[in-house]
Amino acid sequence: MSHCRCCARRLRSALAAALLGTPFLALAEPFQIADIRVDGLQRIAAGTVFNYLPVQVGDTVGDGVSAEIIRSLFATGFFSDVAVEREGDVLVVAVRERPAVAQIDISGNRLLKTDALKQGLTEIGLEEGRVFNPAVLDRIEQEVQRQYFAAGKYGVGIESTVSPLERNRVAVRIDINEGLTARIRQINIVGNQAFTNRELLREFSLGTSRWHSFYSRNDRYSKPKLAGDLEALRSFYLDRGFINFEITSTQVSISPDRNDIYITIVIDEGEVFRVSDIRLAGEPPVPTTEIFPLIHLSRGEVFSRKAAAESAERISELLGSAGYAFANVNTVPELDAENQLVAITFFIDPGQRVYVRRIQMRGNTRTRDEVLRREMRQLETAWFSTELVKRSRERLQRLGFFEQVNIETPAVPGSPDQVDVVVSVREQPSGNLMAGIGYSQAQGVLFNASISQNNFLGTGKRLSLAFNTSRDTQLYQLSYTNPYFTVDGISRSFDLSYRTTDFDRFVGADYSTDVGRAAINFSVPISDTSNFGFGAAYQYTHFFAGISPLAQQFVIDNGSQFNDFFITLSYTKDTRDTALFPSRGTWQRLVGELAVPGSDLQYYRLAWRGRQYVPLTDRYTLSLRADVGYGDGYGSTTDMPFFENYFAGGPASVRGFQANTLGPRERFLNDPVGGNTKVTGGVDLLFPPPFAGDAWRTVRLGAFLDFGNVWWTGSSRLVEPTGLDLGEIRYSAGLSFAWLSPVGALTLSVAQPLNAKDGDDEQMFQFSFGQAF
């Protein structure tokens, strides 16, 4: 009878093993495990198998445990076959490992990078070094197809092959035929009555093929882009009073040859609603007289969701500046559908007023904490202010030491009225080894260089050593600036320089100068964005006249060696959002320099430079710039020395013209002499490159229009033409490229003069580069 029960138990075990698709191996009578042995392992460690086994040495087991062991090991996905046996008191687990993926080869992919495709395969379980699961085969083609569909390649063909290799390994090969990229042939909007299709499609980033599609890729369908366009369409209507606007359906169809895409959007515009009333609710912690001017909505005008959202944001910023860091301002509309009216209630929940417990600095491995802290306008133990935090971030960005500045304000755990201010920076090279290269038919290749450290030893002090080894100029300059000479932010700088200039090679004029200069300057902050500067300088000049009649006459009238003493005054204002590639704000500087009475040469110079950055969109910035200068003599000096003249033309002036060649020329010799009056400027449309990623932080493209010239208004008859004639302004247009590369800054421009005249020296291509460290 017991024998039959034993047979029955074995029969049930056999049936269970058969249902699991595994061979049946009986364990016979229950026994206590004295040892466990695993057979058939090649790559997988025995310890890994032991971790998955439901039994261990010392357990008493019988036939019923076989199915459990087999089920547990199969669930790992490591094995294609599992058997359980008994040898005396030893439990024997025999396994057959699945093959490992030795290599994955992808061919035919031009649009998508191999690394991106492999990343997608990793997410579905296919990766080199991992166990190969045959069930993944069907998903390989689906995953690769998904990535290509997202890129608009709907005609892609994919074939995957698995080849066995030695040592229980396999090679996976994926052959891709990308086919043609599907283009948007038509976008049709149905149900619009108040606006035409053309007006609505202007809000879309997607569109049919245009001349710029190779750059913008607007004709390539993307589901995320379409979702963004639908939201833009919804915002367009809501900002114009169509509160009940709905998108009832969206259909995307593809042509049989998978080359053309048709998009149909069905909408229900609804009625236009006007504002009937504006109310405040909640507990405003500031007077309502300060809040209502921030609400840019009026009774009787068409409702705008954008205006309502921006009004709520301005109220939040006001509360944040008053210390209410966690204030919530919600816009609650009350609709009167019968009369098409809406009453807007701004519900204000200020929360608790908070103060800053601690300011933490992170990421500044080279720059000292005090350099960052002295720029902070938000202080510890003071009431929190979003405005002060914003100003602190802008000041840190304008230092030029950091590639990126982020400020977070997390709440202090367990304290409802405290926050920490966490400043995270990503440092960039503050040292600079600059080299400039240019080429002209007259001067050939030119080279100059300078070495500087704007954040010397992490102290924020600036140290610079410059030298110029071009054919026309030799410059040796040492300068030092301490931006915080006093704790109040007064800066002090020293400057020593020696320059020899051969004007024959500089502009083709036959004279030269040797100039030594020593200067000290101070700068006093007026506000967070402006400062007043003053200084004094001594300058020794040795002038060498060649065959130039203008130079010879100057020596006869004034001599050839001069000792001059200068005082300088300046005003600087900087509201740019960042020192590198700004997108908004203003930079301007006014400088006056006077050679005081008692100097051998008595003259003065006034110069103003300005830059305005206006964000047009998130990607495009309009830059306006102007440089104006004027100088003249006084006392015993009739005119400003002509070798101190302003020059125009070249990469930093009017591109498309050779550097320093515009303006008046010396009579008889026709050499450029510059002018005592200068007006230059330009308009730039700046934008990041079309490719994705963080490239916009280091690369900027531009289209520009430059203008300018210099004029001579002095008394010398050896210079022509004389007088200020704005009709002589030169214009040029072109394209620019700037890249803050790992090996230095690279700038390049291609410009075409628009009104060049006989005698002008044109130079279409100009560039310079530098090495950062």
PDB file of N, CA, C and O in Angstrom, residues 449-452 463-468 474-480 494-499 515 517-519 521:
ATOM      1  N   ALA A 449      49.077  87.748 -28.691  1.00  0.00           N
ATOM      2  CA  ALA A 449      48.692  86.848 -27.600  1.00  0.00           C
ATOM      3  C   ALA A 449      48.682  87.589 -26.281  1.00  0.00           C
ATOM      4  O   ALA A 449      49.327  88.634 -26.128  1.00  0.00           O
ATOM      5  N   SER A 450      47.937  87.041 -25.321  1.00  0.00           N
ATOM      6  CA  SER A 450      47.931  87.579 -23.959  1.00  0.00           C
ATOM      7  C   SER A 450      47.608  86.440 -23.004  1.00  0.00           C
ATOM      8  O   SER A 450      46.927  85.481 -23.367  1.00  0.00           O
ATOM      9  N   ILE A 451      48.124  86.557 -21.808  1.00  0.00           N
ATOM     10  CA  ILE A 451      47.834  85.574 -20.781  1.00  0.00           C
ATOM     11  C   ILE A 451      47.240  86.322 -19.589  1.00  0.00           C
ATOM     12  O   ILE A 451      47.773  87.362 -19.168  1.00  0.00           O
ATOM     13  N   SER A 452      46.123  85.841 -19.095  1.00  0.00           N
ATOM     14  CA  SER A 452      45.465  86.536 -17.995  1.00  0.00           C
ATOM     15  C   SER A 452      44.805  85.515 -17.081  1.00  0.00           C
ATOM     16  O   SER A 452      44.490  84.401 -17.483  1.00  0.00           O
ATOM     17  N   LEU A 463      44.681  89.266 -12.761  1.00  0.00           N
ATOM     18  CA  LEU A 463      46.088  89.469 -13.090  1.00  0.00           C
ATOM     19  C   LEU A 463      46.274  89.179 -14.564  1.00  0.00           C
ATOM     20  O   LEU A 463      45.827  88.138 -15.054  1.00  0.00           O
ATOM     21  N   SER A 464      46.935  90.091 -15.283  1.00  0.00           N
ATOM     22  CA  SER A 464      47.053  89.925 -16.723  1.00  0.00           C
ATOM     23  C   SER A 464      48.440  90.314 -17.195  1.00  0.00           C
ATOM     24  O   SER A 464      49.007  91.322 -16.752  1.00  0.00           O
ATOM     25  N   LEU A 465      48.989  89.491 -18.076  1.00  0.00           N
ATOM     26  CA  LEU A 465      50.247  89.786 -18.756  1.00  0.00           C
ATOM     27  C   LEU A 465      49.993  89.634 -20.243  1.00  0.00           C
ATOM     28  O   LEU A 465      49.644  88.547 -20.715  1.00  0.00           O
ATOM     29  N   ALA A 466      50.139  90.729 -20.972  1.00  0.00           N
ATOM     30  CA  ALA A 466      49.842  90.700 -22.401  1.00  0.00           C
ATOM     31  C   ALA A 466      51.098  91.004 -23.192  1.00  0.00           C
ATOM     32  O   ALA A 466      51.945  91.809 -22.783  1.00  0.00           O
ATOM     33  N   PHE A 467      51.214  90.353 -24.312  1.00  0.00           N
ATOM     34  CA  PHE A 467      52.290  90.665 -25.234  1.00  0.00           C
ATOM     35  C   PHE A 467      51.770  90.480 -26.651  1.00  0.00           C
ATOM     36  O   PHE A 467      50.930  89.632 -26.919  1.00  0.00           O
ATOM     37  N   ASN A 468      52.260  91.325 -27.524  1.00  0.00           N
ATOM     38  CA  ASN A 468      51.811  91.331 -28.906  1.00  0.00           C
ATOM     39  C   ASN A 468      53.029  91.237 -29.794  1.00  0.00           C
ATOM     40  O   ASN A 468      53.950  92.056 -29.689  1.00  0.00           O
ATOM     41  N   GLN A 474      54.507  95.787 -30.863  1.00  0.00           N
ATOM     42  CA  GLN A 474      55.036  94.977 -29.778  1.00  0.00           C
ATOM     43  C   GLN A 474      54.521  95.576 -28.478  1.00  0.00           C
ATOM     44  O   GLN A 474      54.782  96.744 -28.179  1.00  0.00           O
ATOM     45  N   LEU A 475      53.771  94.791 -27.724  1.00  0.00           N
ATOM     46  CA  LEU A 475      53.145  95.270 -26.500  1.00  0.00           C
ATOM     47  C   LEU A 475      53.516  94.359 -25.350  1.00  0.00           C
ATOM     48  O   LEU A 475      53.418  93.136 -25.452  1.00  0.00           O
ATOM     49  N   TYR A 476      53.914  94.975 -24.236  1.00  0.00           N
ATOM     50  CA  TYR A 476      54.162  94.248 -22.994  1.00  0.00           C
ATOM     51  C   TYR A 476      53.362  94.963 -21.915  1.00  0.00           C
ATOM     52  O   TYR A 476      53.557  96.165 -21.685  1.00  0.00           O
ATOM     53  N   GLN A 477      52.448  94.245 -21.271  1.00  0.00           N
ATOM     54  CA  GLN A 477      51.541  94.874 -20.331  1.00  0.00           C
ATOM     55  C   GLN A 477      51.317  93.976 -19.126  1.00  0.00           C
ATOM     56  O   GLN A 477      51.082  92.776 -19.261  1.00  0.00           O
ATOM     57  N   LEU A 478      51.410  94.579 -17.959  1.00  0.00           N
ATOM     58  CA  LEU A 478      51.122  93.891 -16.708  1.00  0.00           C
ATOM     59  C   LEU A 478      50.054  94.696 -15.971  1.00  0.00           C
ATOM     60  O   LEU A 478      50.222  95.893 -15.731  1.00  0.00           O
ATOM     61  N   SER A 479      48.948  94.028 -15.625  1.00  0.00           N
ATOM     62  CA  SER A 479      47.873  94.721 -14.916  1.00  0.00           C
ATOM     63  C   SER A 479      47.374  93.851 -13.769  1.00  0.00           C
ATOM     64  O   SER A 479      47.416  92.619 -13.830  1.00  0.00           O
ATOM     65  N   TYR A 480      46.884  94.534 -12.741  1.00  0.00           N
ATOM     66  CA  TYR A 480      46.390  93.843 -11.558  1.00  0.00           C
ATOM     67  C   TYR A 480      45.173  94.601 -11.045  1.00  0.00           C
ATOM     68  O   TYR A 480      45.198  95.841 -10.915  1.00  0.00           O
ATOM     69  N   PHE A 494      46.168  98.469 -10.952  1.00  0.00           N
ATOM     70  CA  PHE A 494      47.436  99.014 -11.408  1.00  0.00           C
ATOM     71  C   PHE A 494      47.674  98.520 -12.832  1.00  0.00           C
ATOM     72  O   PHE A 494      47.290  97.402 -13.188  1.00  0.00           O
ATOM     73  N   ASP A 495      48.330  99.367 -13.604  1.00  0.00           N
ATOM     74  CA  ASP A 495      48.604  98.989 -14.988  1.00  0.00           C
ATOM     75  C   ASP A 495      49.962  99.528 -15.399  1.00  0.00           C
ATOM     76  O   ASP A 495      50.251 100.730 -15.248  1.00  0.00           O
ATOM     77  N   LEU A 496      50.817  98.622 -15.888  1.00  0.00           N
ATOM     78  CA  LEU A 496      52.118  98.981 -16.436  1.00  0.00           C
ATOM     79  C   LEU A 496      52.190  98.443 -17.854  1.00  0.00           C
ATOM     80  O   LEU A 496      51.882  97.274 -18.097  1.00  0.00           O
ATOM     81  N   SER A 497      52.612  99.288 -18.798  1.00  0.00           N
ATOM     82  CA  SER A 497      52.676  98.811 -20.178  1.00  0.00           C
ATOM     83  C   SER A 497      53.783  99.523 -20.944  1.00  0.00           C
ATOM     84  O   SER A 497      54.177 100.660 -20.610  1.00  0.00           O
ATOM     85  N   TYR A 498      54.257  98.822 -21.949  1.00  0.00           N
ATOM     86  CA  TYR A 498      55.227  99.396 -22.887  1.00  0.00           C
ATOM     87  C   TYR A 498      54.843  98.923 -24.282  1.00  0.00           C
ATOM     88  O   TYR A 498      54.696  97.726 -24.531  1.00  0.00           O
ATOM     89  N   ARG A 499      54.660  99.892 -25.183  1.00  0.00           N
ATOM     90  CA  ARG A 499      54.184  99.562 -26.520  1.00  0.00           C
ATOM     91  C   ARG A 499      55.038 100.276 -27.571  1.00  0.00           C
ATOM     92  O   ARG A 499      55.308 101.475 -27.461  1.00  0.00           O
ATOM     93  N   VAL A 515      55.821 103.898 -26.398  1.00  0.00           N
ATOM     94  CA  VAL A 515      55.011 104.474 -25.336  1.00  0.00           C
ATOM     95  C   VAL A 515      55.127 103.611 -24.086  1.00  0.00           C
ATOM     96  O   VAL A 515      54.864 102.404 -24.120  1.00  0.00           O
ATOM     97  N   ARG A 517      53.690 103.477 -20.009  1.00  0.00           N
ATOM     98  CA  ARG A 517      52.577 104.044 -19.247  1.00  0.00           C
ATOM     99  C   ARG A 517      52.454 103.329 -17.907  1.00  0.00           C
ATOM    100  O   ARG A 517      52.589 102.105 -17.827  1.00  0.00           O
ATOM    101  N   ALA A 518      52.179 104.106 -16.861  1.00  0.00           N
ATOM    102  CA  ALA A 518      51.900 103.576 -15.537  1.00  0.00           C
ATOM    103  C   ALA A 518      50.627 104.246 -15.040  1.00  0.00           C
ATOM    104  O   ALA A 518      50.495 105.477 -15.132  1.00  0.00           O
ATOM    105  N   ALA A 519      49.676 103.457 -14.534  1.00  0.00           N
ATOM    106  CA  ALA A 519      48.375 104.016 -14.154  1.00  0.00           C
ATOM    107  C   ALA A 519      47.853 103.336 -12.906  1.00  0.00           C
ATOM    108  O   ALA A 519      48.168 102.172 -12.623  1.00  0.00           O
ATOM    109  N   ASN A 521      43.923 103.125 -10.906  1.00  0.00           N
ATOM    110  CA  ASN A 521      42.511 103.451 -11.073  1.00  0.00           C
ATOM    111  C   ASN A 521      41.708 102.899  -9.904  1.00  0.00           C
ATOM    112  O   ASN A 521      42.032 101.837  -9.348  1.00  0.00           O
TER     113      ASN A 521
END
